Structures are given as C-alpha cells and as structure tokens.
Coordinates of C-alpha atoms and ligand atoms in Angstrom, one line a residue:
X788 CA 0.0 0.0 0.0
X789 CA 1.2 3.6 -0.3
X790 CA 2.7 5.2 2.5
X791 CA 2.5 8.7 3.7
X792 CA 5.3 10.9 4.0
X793 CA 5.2 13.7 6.5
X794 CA 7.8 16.9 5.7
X795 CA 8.3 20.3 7.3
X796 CA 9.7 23.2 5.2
X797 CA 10.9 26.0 7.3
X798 CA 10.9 29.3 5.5
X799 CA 11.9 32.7 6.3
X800 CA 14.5 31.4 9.2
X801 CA 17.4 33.7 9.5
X802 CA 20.8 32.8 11.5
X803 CA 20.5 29.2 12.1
X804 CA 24.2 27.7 13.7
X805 CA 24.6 24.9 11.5
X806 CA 26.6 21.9 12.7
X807 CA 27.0 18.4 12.0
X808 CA 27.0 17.7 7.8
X809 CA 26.2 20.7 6.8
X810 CA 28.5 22.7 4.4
X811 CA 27.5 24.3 1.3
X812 CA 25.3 26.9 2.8
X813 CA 25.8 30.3 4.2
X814 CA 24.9 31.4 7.2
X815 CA 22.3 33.6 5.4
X816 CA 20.5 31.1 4.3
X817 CA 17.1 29.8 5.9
X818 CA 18.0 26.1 6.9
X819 CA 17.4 24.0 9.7
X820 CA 20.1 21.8 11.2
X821 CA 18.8 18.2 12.3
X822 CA 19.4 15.8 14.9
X823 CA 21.3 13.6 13.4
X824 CA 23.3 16.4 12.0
X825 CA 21.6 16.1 8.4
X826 CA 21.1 19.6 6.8
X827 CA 18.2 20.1 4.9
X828 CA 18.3 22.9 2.3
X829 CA 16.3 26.1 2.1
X830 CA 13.7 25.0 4.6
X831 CA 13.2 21.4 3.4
X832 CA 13.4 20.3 6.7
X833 CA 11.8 16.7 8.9
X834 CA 9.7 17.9 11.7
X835 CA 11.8 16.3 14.0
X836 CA 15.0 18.1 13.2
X837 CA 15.0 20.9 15.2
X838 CA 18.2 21.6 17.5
X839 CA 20.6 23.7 18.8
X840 CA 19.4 26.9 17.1
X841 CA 21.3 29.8 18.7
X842 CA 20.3 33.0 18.8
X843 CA 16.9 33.0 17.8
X844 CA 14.8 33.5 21.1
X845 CA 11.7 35.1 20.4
X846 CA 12.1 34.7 16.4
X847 CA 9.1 33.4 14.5
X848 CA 9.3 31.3 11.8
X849 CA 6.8 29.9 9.6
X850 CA 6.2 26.0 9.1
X851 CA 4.7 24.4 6.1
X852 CA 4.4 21.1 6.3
X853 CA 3.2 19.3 3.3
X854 CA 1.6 15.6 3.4
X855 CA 2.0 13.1 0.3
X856 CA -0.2 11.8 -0.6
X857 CA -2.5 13.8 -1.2
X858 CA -0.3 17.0 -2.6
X859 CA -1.1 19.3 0.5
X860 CA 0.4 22.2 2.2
X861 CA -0.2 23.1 5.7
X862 CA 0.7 26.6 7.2
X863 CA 2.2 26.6 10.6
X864 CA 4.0 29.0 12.9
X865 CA 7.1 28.0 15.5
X866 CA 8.8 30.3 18.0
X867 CA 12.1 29.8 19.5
X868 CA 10.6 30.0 23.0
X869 CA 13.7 30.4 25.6
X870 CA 17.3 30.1 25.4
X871 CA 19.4 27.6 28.5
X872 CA 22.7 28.2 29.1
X873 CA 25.0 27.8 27.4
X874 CA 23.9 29.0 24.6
X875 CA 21.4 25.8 24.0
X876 CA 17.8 27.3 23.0
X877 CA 14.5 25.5 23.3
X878 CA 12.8 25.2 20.4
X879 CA 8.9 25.1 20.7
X880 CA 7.2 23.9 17.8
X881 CA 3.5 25.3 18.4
X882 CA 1.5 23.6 15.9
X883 CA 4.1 21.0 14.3
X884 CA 2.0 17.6 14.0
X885 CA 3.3 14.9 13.6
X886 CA 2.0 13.1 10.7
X887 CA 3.3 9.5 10.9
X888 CA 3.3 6.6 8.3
X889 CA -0.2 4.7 8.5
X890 CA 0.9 1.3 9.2
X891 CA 1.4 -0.7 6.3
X892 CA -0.5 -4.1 8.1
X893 CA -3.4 -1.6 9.1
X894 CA -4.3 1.1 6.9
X895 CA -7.6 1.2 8.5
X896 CA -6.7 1.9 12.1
X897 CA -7.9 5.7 13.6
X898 CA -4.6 6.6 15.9
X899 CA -4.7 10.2 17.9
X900 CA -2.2 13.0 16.7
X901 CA 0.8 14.2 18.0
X902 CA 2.0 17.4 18.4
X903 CA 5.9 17.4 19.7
X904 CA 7.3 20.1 21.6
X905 CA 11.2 19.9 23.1
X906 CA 11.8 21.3 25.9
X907 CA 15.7 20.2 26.5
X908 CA 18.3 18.9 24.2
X909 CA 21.3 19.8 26.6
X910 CA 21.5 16.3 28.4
X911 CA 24.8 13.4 28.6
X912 CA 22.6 10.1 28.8
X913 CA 18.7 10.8 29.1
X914 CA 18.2 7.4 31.5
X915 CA 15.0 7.3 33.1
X916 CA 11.8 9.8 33.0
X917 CA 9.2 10.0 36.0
X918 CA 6.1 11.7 35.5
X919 CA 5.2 13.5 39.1
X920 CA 4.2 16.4 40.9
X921 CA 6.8 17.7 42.4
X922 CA 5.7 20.8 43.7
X923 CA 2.2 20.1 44.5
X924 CA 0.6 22.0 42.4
X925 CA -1.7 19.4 40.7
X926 CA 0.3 19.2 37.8
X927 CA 2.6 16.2 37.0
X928 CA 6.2 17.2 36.4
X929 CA 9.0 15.8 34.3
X930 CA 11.4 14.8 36.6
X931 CA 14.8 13.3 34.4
X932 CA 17.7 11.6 35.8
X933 CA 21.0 12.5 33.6
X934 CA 24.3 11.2 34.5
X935 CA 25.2 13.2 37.3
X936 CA 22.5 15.1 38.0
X937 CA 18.8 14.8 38.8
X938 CA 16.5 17.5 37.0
X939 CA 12.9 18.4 37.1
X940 CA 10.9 20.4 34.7
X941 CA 8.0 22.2 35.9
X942 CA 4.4 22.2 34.1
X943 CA 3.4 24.2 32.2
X944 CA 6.8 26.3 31.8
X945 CA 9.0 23.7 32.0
X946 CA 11.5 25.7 33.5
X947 CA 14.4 23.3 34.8
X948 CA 15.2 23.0 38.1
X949 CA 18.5 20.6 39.3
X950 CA 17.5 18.3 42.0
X951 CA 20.9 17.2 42.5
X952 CA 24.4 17.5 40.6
X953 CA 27.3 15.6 41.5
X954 CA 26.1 14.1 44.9
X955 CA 25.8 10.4 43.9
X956 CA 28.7 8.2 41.9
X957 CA 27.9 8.4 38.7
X958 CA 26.0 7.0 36.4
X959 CA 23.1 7.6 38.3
X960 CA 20.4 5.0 36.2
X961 CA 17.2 5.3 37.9
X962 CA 14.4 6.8 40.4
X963 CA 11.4 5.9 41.6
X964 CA 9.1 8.8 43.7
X965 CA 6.6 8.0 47.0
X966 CA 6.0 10.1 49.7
X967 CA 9.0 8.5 52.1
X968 CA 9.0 10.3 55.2
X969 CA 5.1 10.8 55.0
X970 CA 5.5 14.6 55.4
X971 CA 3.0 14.9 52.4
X972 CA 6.0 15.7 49.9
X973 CA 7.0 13.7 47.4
X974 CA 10.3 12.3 47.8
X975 CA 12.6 10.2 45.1
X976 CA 14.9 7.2 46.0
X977 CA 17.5 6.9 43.4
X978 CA 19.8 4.4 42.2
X979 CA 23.4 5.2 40.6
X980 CA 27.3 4.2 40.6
X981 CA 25.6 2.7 37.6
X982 CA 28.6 0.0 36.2
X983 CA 26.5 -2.8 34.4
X984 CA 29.4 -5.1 34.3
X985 CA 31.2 -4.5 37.5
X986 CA 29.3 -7.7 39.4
X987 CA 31.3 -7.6 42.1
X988 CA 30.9 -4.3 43.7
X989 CA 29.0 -0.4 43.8
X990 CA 25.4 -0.1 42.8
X991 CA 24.3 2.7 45.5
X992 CA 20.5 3.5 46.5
X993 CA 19.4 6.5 48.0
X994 CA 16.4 9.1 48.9
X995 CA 16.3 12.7 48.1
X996 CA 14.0 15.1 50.3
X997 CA 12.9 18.2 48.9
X998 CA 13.6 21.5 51.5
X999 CA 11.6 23.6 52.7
X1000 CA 10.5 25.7 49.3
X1001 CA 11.0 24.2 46.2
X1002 CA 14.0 25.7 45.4
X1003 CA 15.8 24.9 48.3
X1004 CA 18.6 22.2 48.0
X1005 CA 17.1 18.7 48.2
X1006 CA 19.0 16.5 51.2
X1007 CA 20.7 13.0 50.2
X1008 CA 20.1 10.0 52.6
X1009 CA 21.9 5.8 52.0
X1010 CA 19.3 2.9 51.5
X1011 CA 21.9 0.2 50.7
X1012 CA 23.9 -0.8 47.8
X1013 CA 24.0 -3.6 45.2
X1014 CA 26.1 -4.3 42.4
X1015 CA 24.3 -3.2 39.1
X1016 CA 21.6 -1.6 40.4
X1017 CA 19.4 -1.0 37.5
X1018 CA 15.9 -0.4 38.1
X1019 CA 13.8 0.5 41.4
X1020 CA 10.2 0.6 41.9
X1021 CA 8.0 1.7 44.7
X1022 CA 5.0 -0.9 45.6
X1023 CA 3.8 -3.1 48.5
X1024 CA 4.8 -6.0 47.9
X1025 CA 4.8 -7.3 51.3
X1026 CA 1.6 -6.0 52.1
X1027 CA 2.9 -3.7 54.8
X1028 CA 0.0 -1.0 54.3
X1029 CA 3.0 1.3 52.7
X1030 CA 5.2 0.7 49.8
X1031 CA 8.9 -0.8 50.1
X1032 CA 11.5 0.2 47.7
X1033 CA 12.1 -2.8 44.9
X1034 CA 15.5 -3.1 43.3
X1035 CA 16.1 -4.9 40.4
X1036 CA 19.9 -4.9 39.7
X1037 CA 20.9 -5.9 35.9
X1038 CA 23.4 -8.9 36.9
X1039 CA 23.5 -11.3 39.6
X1040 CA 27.2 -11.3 41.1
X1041 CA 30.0 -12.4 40.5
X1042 CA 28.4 -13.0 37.5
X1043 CA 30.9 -12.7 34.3
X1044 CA 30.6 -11.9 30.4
X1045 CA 32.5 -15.2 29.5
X1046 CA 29.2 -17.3 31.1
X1047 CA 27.0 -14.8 29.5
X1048 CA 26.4 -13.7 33.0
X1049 CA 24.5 -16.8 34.5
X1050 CA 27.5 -18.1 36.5
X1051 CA 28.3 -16.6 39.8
X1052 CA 25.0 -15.6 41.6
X1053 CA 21.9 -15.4 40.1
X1054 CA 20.0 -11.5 40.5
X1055 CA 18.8 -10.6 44.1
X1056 CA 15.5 -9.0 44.2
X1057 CA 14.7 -7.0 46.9
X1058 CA 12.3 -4.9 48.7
X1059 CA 13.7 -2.6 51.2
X1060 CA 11.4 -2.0 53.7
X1061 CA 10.8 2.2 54.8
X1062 CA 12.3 2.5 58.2
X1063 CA 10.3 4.3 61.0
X1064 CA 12.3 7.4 61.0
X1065 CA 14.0 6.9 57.1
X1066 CA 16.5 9.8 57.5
X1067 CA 18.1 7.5 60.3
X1068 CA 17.1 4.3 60.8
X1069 CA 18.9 1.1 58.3
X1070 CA 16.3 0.2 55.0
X1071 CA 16.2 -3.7 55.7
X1072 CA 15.8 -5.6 52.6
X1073 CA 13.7 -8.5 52.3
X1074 CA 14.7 -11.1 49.3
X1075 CA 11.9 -11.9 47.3
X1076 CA 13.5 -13.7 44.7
X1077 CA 16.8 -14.8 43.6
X1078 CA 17.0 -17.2 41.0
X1079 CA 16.9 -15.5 37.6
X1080 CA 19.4 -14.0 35.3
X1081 CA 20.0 -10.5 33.8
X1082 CA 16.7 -8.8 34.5
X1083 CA 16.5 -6.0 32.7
X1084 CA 13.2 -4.5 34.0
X1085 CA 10.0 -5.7 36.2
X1086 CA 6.9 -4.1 37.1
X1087 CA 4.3 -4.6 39.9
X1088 CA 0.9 -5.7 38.9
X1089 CA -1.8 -6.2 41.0
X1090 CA -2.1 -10.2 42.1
X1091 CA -5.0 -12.3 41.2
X1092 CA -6.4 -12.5 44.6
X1093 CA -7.0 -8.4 45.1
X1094 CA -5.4 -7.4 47.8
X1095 CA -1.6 -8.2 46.9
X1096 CA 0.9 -7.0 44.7
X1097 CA 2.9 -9.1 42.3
X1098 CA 6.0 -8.6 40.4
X1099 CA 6.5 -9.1 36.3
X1100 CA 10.3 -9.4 35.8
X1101 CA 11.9 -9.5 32.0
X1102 CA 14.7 -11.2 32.0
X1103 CA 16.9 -14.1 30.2
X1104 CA 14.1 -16.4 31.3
X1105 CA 11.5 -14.6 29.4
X1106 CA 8.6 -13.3 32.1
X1107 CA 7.6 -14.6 35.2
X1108 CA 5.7 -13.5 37.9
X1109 CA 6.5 -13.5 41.6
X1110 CA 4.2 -13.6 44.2
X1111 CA 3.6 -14.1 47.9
X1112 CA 1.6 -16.9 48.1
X1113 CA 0.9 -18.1 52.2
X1114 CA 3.7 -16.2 53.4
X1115 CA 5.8 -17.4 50.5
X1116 CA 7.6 -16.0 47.6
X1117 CA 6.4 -18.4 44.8
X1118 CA 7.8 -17.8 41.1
X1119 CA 5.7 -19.0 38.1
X1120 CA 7.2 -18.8 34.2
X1121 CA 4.4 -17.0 32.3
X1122 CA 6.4 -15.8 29.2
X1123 CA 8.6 -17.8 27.2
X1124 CA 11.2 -14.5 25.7
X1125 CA 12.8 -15.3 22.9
X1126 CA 15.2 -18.2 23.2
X1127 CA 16.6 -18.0 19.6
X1128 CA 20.4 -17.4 21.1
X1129 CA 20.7 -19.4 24.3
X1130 CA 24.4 -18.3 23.8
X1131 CA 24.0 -14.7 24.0
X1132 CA 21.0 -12.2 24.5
X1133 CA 18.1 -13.9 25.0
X1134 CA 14.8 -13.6 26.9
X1135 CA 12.8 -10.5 27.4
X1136 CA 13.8 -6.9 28.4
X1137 CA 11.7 -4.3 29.0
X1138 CA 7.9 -4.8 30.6
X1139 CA 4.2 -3.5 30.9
X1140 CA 1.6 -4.8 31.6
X1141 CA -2.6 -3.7 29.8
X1142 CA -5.7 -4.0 29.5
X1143 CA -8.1 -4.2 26.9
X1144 CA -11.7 -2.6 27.5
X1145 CA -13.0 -6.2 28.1
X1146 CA -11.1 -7.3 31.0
X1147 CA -8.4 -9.1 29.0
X1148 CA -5.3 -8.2 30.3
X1149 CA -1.9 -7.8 28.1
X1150 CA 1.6 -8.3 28.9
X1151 CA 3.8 -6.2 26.4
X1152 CA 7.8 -6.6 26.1
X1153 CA 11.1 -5.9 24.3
X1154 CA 12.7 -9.4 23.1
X1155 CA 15.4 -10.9 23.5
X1156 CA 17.7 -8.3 25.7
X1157 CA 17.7 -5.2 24.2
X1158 CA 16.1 -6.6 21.0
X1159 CA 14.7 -6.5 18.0
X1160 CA 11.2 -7.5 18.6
X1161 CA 7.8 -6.0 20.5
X1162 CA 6.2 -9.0 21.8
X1163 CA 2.7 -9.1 23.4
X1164 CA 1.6 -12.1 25.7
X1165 CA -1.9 -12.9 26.3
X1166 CA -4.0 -14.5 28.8
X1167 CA -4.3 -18.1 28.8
X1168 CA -7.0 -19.5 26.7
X1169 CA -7.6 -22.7 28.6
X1170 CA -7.2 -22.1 32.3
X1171 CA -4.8 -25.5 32.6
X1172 CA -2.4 -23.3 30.0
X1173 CA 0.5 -21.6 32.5
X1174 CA 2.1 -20.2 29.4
X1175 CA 0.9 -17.1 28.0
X1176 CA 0.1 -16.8 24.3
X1177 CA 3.4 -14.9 22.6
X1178 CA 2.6 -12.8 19.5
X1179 CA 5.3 -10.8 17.8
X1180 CA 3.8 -8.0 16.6
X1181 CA 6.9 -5.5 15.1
X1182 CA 10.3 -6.9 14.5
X1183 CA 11.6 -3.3 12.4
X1184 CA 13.8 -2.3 15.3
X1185 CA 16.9 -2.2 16.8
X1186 CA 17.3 -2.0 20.7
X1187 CA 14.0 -1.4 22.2
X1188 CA 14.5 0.2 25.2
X1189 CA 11.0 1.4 26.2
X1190 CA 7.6 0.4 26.6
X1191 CA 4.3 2.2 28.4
X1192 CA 0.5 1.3 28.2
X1193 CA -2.3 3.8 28.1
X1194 CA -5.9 4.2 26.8
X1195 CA -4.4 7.2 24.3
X1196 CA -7.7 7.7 22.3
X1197 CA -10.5 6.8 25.5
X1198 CA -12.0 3.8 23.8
X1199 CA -11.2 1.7 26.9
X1200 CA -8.1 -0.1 24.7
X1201 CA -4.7 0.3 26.5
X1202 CA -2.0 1.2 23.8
X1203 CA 0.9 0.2 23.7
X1204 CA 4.0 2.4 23.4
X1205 CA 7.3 1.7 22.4
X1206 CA 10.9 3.8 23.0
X1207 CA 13.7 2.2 20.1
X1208 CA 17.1 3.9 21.1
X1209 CA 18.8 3.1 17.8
X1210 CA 18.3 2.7 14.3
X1211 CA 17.7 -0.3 12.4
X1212 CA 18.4 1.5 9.3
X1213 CA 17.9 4.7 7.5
X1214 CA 14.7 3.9 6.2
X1215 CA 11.2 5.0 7.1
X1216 CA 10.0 2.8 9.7
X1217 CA 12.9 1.5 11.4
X1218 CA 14.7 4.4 12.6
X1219 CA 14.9 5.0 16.2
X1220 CA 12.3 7.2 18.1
X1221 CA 8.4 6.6 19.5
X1222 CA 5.8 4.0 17.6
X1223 CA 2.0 3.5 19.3
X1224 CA 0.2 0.4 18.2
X1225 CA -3.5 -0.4 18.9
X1226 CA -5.1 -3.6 19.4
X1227 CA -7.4 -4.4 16.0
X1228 CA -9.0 -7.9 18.3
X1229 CA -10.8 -8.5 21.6
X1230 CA -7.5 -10.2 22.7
X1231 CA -4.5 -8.1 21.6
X1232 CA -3.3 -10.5 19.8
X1233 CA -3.4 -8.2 16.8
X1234 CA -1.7 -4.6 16.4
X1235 CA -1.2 -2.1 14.0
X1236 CA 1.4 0.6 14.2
X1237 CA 2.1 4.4 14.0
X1238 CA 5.0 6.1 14.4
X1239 CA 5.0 9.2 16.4
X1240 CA 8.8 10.1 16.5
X1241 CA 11.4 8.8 14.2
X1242 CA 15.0 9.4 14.5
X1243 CA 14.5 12.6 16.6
X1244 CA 15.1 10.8 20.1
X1245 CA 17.2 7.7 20.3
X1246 CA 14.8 6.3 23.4
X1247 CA 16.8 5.3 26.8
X1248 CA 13.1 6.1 28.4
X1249 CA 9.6 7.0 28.4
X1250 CA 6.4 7.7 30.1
X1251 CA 2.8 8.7 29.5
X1252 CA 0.3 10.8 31.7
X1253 CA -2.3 13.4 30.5
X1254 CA 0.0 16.7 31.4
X1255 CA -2.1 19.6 30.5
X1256 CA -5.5 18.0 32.4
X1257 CA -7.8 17.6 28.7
X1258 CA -8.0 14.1 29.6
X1259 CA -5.9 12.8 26.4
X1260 CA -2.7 11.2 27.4
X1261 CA 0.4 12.4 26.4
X1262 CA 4.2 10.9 25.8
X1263 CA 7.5 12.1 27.2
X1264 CA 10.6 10.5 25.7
X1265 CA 14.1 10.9 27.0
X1266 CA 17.6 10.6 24.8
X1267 CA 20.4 9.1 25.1
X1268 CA 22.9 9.7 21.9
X1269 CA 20.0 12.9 21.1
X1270 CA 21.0 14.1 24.7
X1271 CA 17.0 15.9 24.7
X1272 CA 13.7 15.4 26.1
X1273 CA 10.5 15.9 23.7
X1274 CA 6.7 15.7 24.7
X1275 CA 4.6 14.6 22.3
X1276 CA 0.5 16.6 23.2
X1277 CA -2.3 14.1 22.3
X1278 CA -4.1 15.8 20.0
X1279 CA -6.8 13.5 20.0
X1280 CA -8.4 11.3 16.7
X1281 CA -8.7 14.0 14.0
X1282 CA -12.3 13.9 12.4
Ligands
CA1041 CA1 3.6 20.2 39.4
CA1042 CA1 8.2 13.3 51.9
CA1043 CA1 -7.4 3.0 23.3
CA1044 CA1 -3.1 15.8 27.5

C-alpha cells in the first residue's frame, strides 16, 4: 500500500548555527540543522529536526508542512521560545504535528495526533523519566535523571530546576518517587554508581528530600547498595500497608561476560522496607526472589487474589511472575522471551503490563535483551495453560529500550507504546524514536502501528500521563545519543 510521507519546510528562518554535515550553505541562508546532523536545504526540513538553534529567542518562523499523498500544504508557525545556558535554545514547535506513516498491516486503524514540543536537548545520557508532581501543584512534572544530575521540569513552563548535581557516583540510572517520610511531599529514591558489568561491587540507593521551598537544596540519605543496580520501583509488595522500595539490579554477582552472565549468583530481588524514621534508621531488605538471570526491568501488577501486589520481571528467562503466596515467595514462568540465542541475548527486556476494554489483560515486552522485537503475551486460553500466548507484533527495530501502556484515544483499549534507542536502518519505519500500536482484536493478539517520533530521540526512556488535564494522554521520551527530552500533546483522533 502507499505510504505517507510527513515533511516540514521551514521558511523565512534567519541565522540558524549549522553543525553536524552541513557545508555548502551560508549562514544567510534559511536552513534547519537536524538531529542527526543532516542539513536540509532552504527549509526542506523533517519535523523532528529541530536543534541547537542559537540566537533565535523570540524569532518566528513559519512551518509548512506538506503531506503526500494527497499534494497538501499546511501553514504553521514556531517560535524559539527560551534560550538555557550555554547557549542551547529551546525550540517550541507550536502547531508541528506529527503526521506518521499509516501502518502498512493496518491502513484502517484511527490513531490520535501528535504534536511534539522539546523542551531540552542539553542532556549526557537521558536514563530514566518520572512523570510526578513535584511541587504540588496538581500538575505532574518531568522529573529526568541525567548522569550526574537529577533535573525536574516544571508544568506548564517547563523551567528546569536541578534536584541534585554531582552528589551520587555516577552514572546515576534510575528513580522511583513516593511520599517517604510521609511529610506529604513527594520524595525520590535513586539508584546510581551505575557500572553494568562491574558484578562484584557499587550499585548505590538512596532518597532525596525536597527543603523547605522548592528551590531549596534537596538533602541525600543511604538505602543500601548492590552491584548493578538498575531499576527500582515503589510498591507493597509485602503488604505492609505502605510501599517498600524494589531493586532490580541488571546482573547477579559475581556473575561474568565469558558465562554470558548466568554463572556466579543469580539476580537478588529486593524490597527494602521504609524504616520508621527513614533519615536515620537502616532500609532492611527483604529477598523476594533470587534465582533468575539478567533482568532488565520488572513491574508490579496487582495479584490475582485483590489485595496483593505481584512482580512481572523481564529477563533471560523470558517473564515470570513472583508472588507471595501463604507467606511465600512463589515464582511461576508465564512468558517464554525469545530463546533463539541461548548463547547470547536472550529472553525478554523491557515490561508493561494492559488492558483491553473487556477485561483481557496484556503483557507487552522488548525481546530478547535489548532486541529487535515487540512481543505481546496474552491471557491463557484454557485455564490448565501456564504459558501465556506470545505474538510478535513488530520486528523493524533495533534496541528497544521502552515500553508504556495507556488508553491514548478513550475507547477503553490500552495502547501500547514503544521507545527504540537506535536505528535499524535509514529507512522509514525503522529508525529509532516513539511507535504506538493499537489492538485491532478483543485479545491483543493483533496490532497495528504508528510512528509518532522517528530518529529525533534515540529512546533510553519513556512515560505517558495526560500533562495539560484535557484528559488525552500524552508521551515524554528521553535521549540518550540525542541528549533531549520531547513531549509529544495528544491531540486527540482528527475527524
Ligand atoms: Ca507540578
Ligand atoms: Ca516526603
Ligand atoms: Ca485506546
Ligand atoms: Ca493531555
């Protein structure tokens, strides 16, 4: 089928600093720089190319962007809204949407708009992005963690604020927020000394609580440490009443490249319980597992029962679930992962779970390690069946590293989004960037695609929550080689 090709032609744009591959043109010349360093001449410009543009707060610039097929030319404006030091400018693209290749499996398929909007392109490694308020105002936040620092952006100016810089051993890798202390502030455990293949040693957790205003300095307190800590979540899953602090390090120790890392140890999953006074008092961690290898992510779902919470882990053994079952941590192997290269990377990495507007839940991953595939489990047909049904639903990508469920156009279907950090090639549809896909069945069995960024972030993270309150929920993707962070506003399903 034919596909549609989305361009932006900037015109009338004076001064632009070019960099990257760009000679040929003088500085007089209206031209955009892109991301990848690609110059596109006189205005023939991607939407998603817009970076490092100095000198050009306030200017206005006008945006056509042109659809094929059919032959059609809309107007648009941008503004260079604010300029960070040093001498890195946002660029605000007020009415830039993204039109995205109809997927080719399912032309049929009604996805929402996006309009993208980046609000910072000055970071080292973009590794994790938390959606919270953090000043209370009703308004969820962007909250990044970079190398070595800790940043939040506030809504609806997202003006950037540093949490913390230089206080941790870097990398710092992830964070998790919940109100720690109970002083009805949000406070955000963190994980960092960030050295995936140092098995042996480092790994550091630790809280951060806000001061007294907001722009006070934030005050650092020890949890523990673990080698390759990797990813922490907040949830109860001893069913204390109040969260404990998960960690899910990458590696188990003494684990070593030459075995592939399953010799040595296998990963130690803990939750560290809150002390009573947590400024104090020691975090003591509870095991709740400790027989799996390389787990790349995990996230708590509620257990069949109601009233606990179980544990999704993605790892070389594809998924299971954990759960306390009569005072018992019991593990049960739900997902198979992809088990093409028992040698090498294998299983599943990243993990979400859905659900579809009749009950049906969805478990949605990235396969094998930092793989090539999106892979969605479904429930058990037969209840004697442990495994869950493994459909393969995209396989043009290179290193998934991101995936996120939400109902993105309110008909009671969970979406599924997907962050790919690199690109497969340079074609359309399978560069790096954002790609929604919608359940076409009652099971999820069945998907079709959209891509809502392509090769503009190279994905390390991402997260979805509606951020301006109209109800439509919207994306936030974080870069690693792009070094930026880019909403994307649900505009809704165009009539
Ligand atoms: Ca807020
Ligand atoms: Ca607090
Ligand atoms: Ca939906
Ligand atoms: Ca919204």
């Amino acid at each position: 089928m034919e596909r549609r090709r989305s361009t932006l032609f900037a015109r009338g744009v004076k001064g632009f600093a070019s960099y990257g591959r760009d000679s040929g043109f003088s500085d007089s010349e209206p031209r955009l720089c892109g991301t990848s360093g690609k110059l596109v001449k006189a205005g023939a410009a991607r939407y998603d190319i817009f970076d490092r543009p100095l000198n050009l707060v306030g200017q206005s610039f006008c945006l056509a962007r042109q659809e094929w097929p059919p032959h059609q030319t809309i107007q648009e404006t941008a503004t260079v809204m604010n300029r960070l030091p040093p001498l890195i400018a946002m660029l605000v693209v007020a009415v830039a949407t993204v039109t995205a290749r109809t997927d080719d499996k399912q032309p049929d398929a009604v996805f929402p708009s996006f309009r993208v909007q980046e609000i910072a392109n000055d970071l080292k490694v973009g590794y994790a992005v938390l959606l919270v308020d953090i000043n209370g105002d009703g308004k969820k936040d962007i909250v990044v963690v970079d190398t070595n620092r800790i940043v939040w952006y506030e809504n609806p100016s997202w003006k950037c604020r540093t949490i913390i810089q230089g206080m941790t051993k870097p990398d710092n890798v992830c964070i998790a927020a919940y109100d720690i202390d109970g002083d009805g502030h949000l406070d955000l455990a963190v994980g960092a000394d960030w050295k995936p293949f140092n098995t042996k040693e480092g790994g550091t957790l630790q809280w951060l609580k806000r001061g007294k205003s907001i722009d006070a300095p934030w005050t650092m307190y020890p949890i523990g440490e673990e080698p390759t800590v990797h990813r922490i979540r907040f949830a109860d899953v001893l069913g204390e009443g109040k969260s404990q602090l998960i960690n899910v390090p990458l590696m188990g120790r003494e684990s070593t490249a030459k075995a592939n890392w399953v010799d040595g140890r296998p990963v130690r999953i803990q939750a560290f319980k809150i002390p009573k006074d947590p400024t104090k008092d020691k975090w003591e961690p509870v095991t709740i597992n400790e027989d799996l290898h390389v787990i790349h992510n995990f996230i708590p779902v509620p257990a069949a029962d109601g009233k606990h919470t179980d544990v999704l882990t993605a790892s070389y053994e594809g998924v299971n679930r954990l759960s306390l079952t009569d005072g018992k941590w019991v593990r049960q192997h739900i997902g198979e992962g992809n088990q093409a290269n028992p040698k090498g990377n294998r299983g599943a990495s990243e993990i979400k779970q859905g659900k579809l507007k009749n009950g049906k839940k969805y478990i949605a991953t990235i396969e094998p390690w930092h793989g090539n595939q999106v892979v969605v489990y479904t429930e058990p047909k037969e209840p004697s069946q442990k495994m869950w049904d493994r459909h393969v639903i995209d396989e043009q990508l290179k290193w998934g590293h991101g995936v996120w469920t939400a109902d993105l156009d309110g008909d009671g279907d969970e979406a599924l989004i997907i962050g790919v950090r690199d690109n497969l090639s340079d074609k359309a549809g399978e560069k790096r960037g954002v790609r929604i896909y919608k359940c076409t069945d009652s099971i999820g069995a069945k998907w079709a695609r959209k891509i809502i960024e392509e090769g503009g972030v190279a994905v390390e993270d991402l997260a979805a929550a509606d951020l301006d309150g109209d109800g439509k929920i919207d994306i936030v993707a974080v870069g690693r080689a792009t070094g930026n962070v880019r909403i994307y506003w649900n505009e809704g399903v165009k009539k």
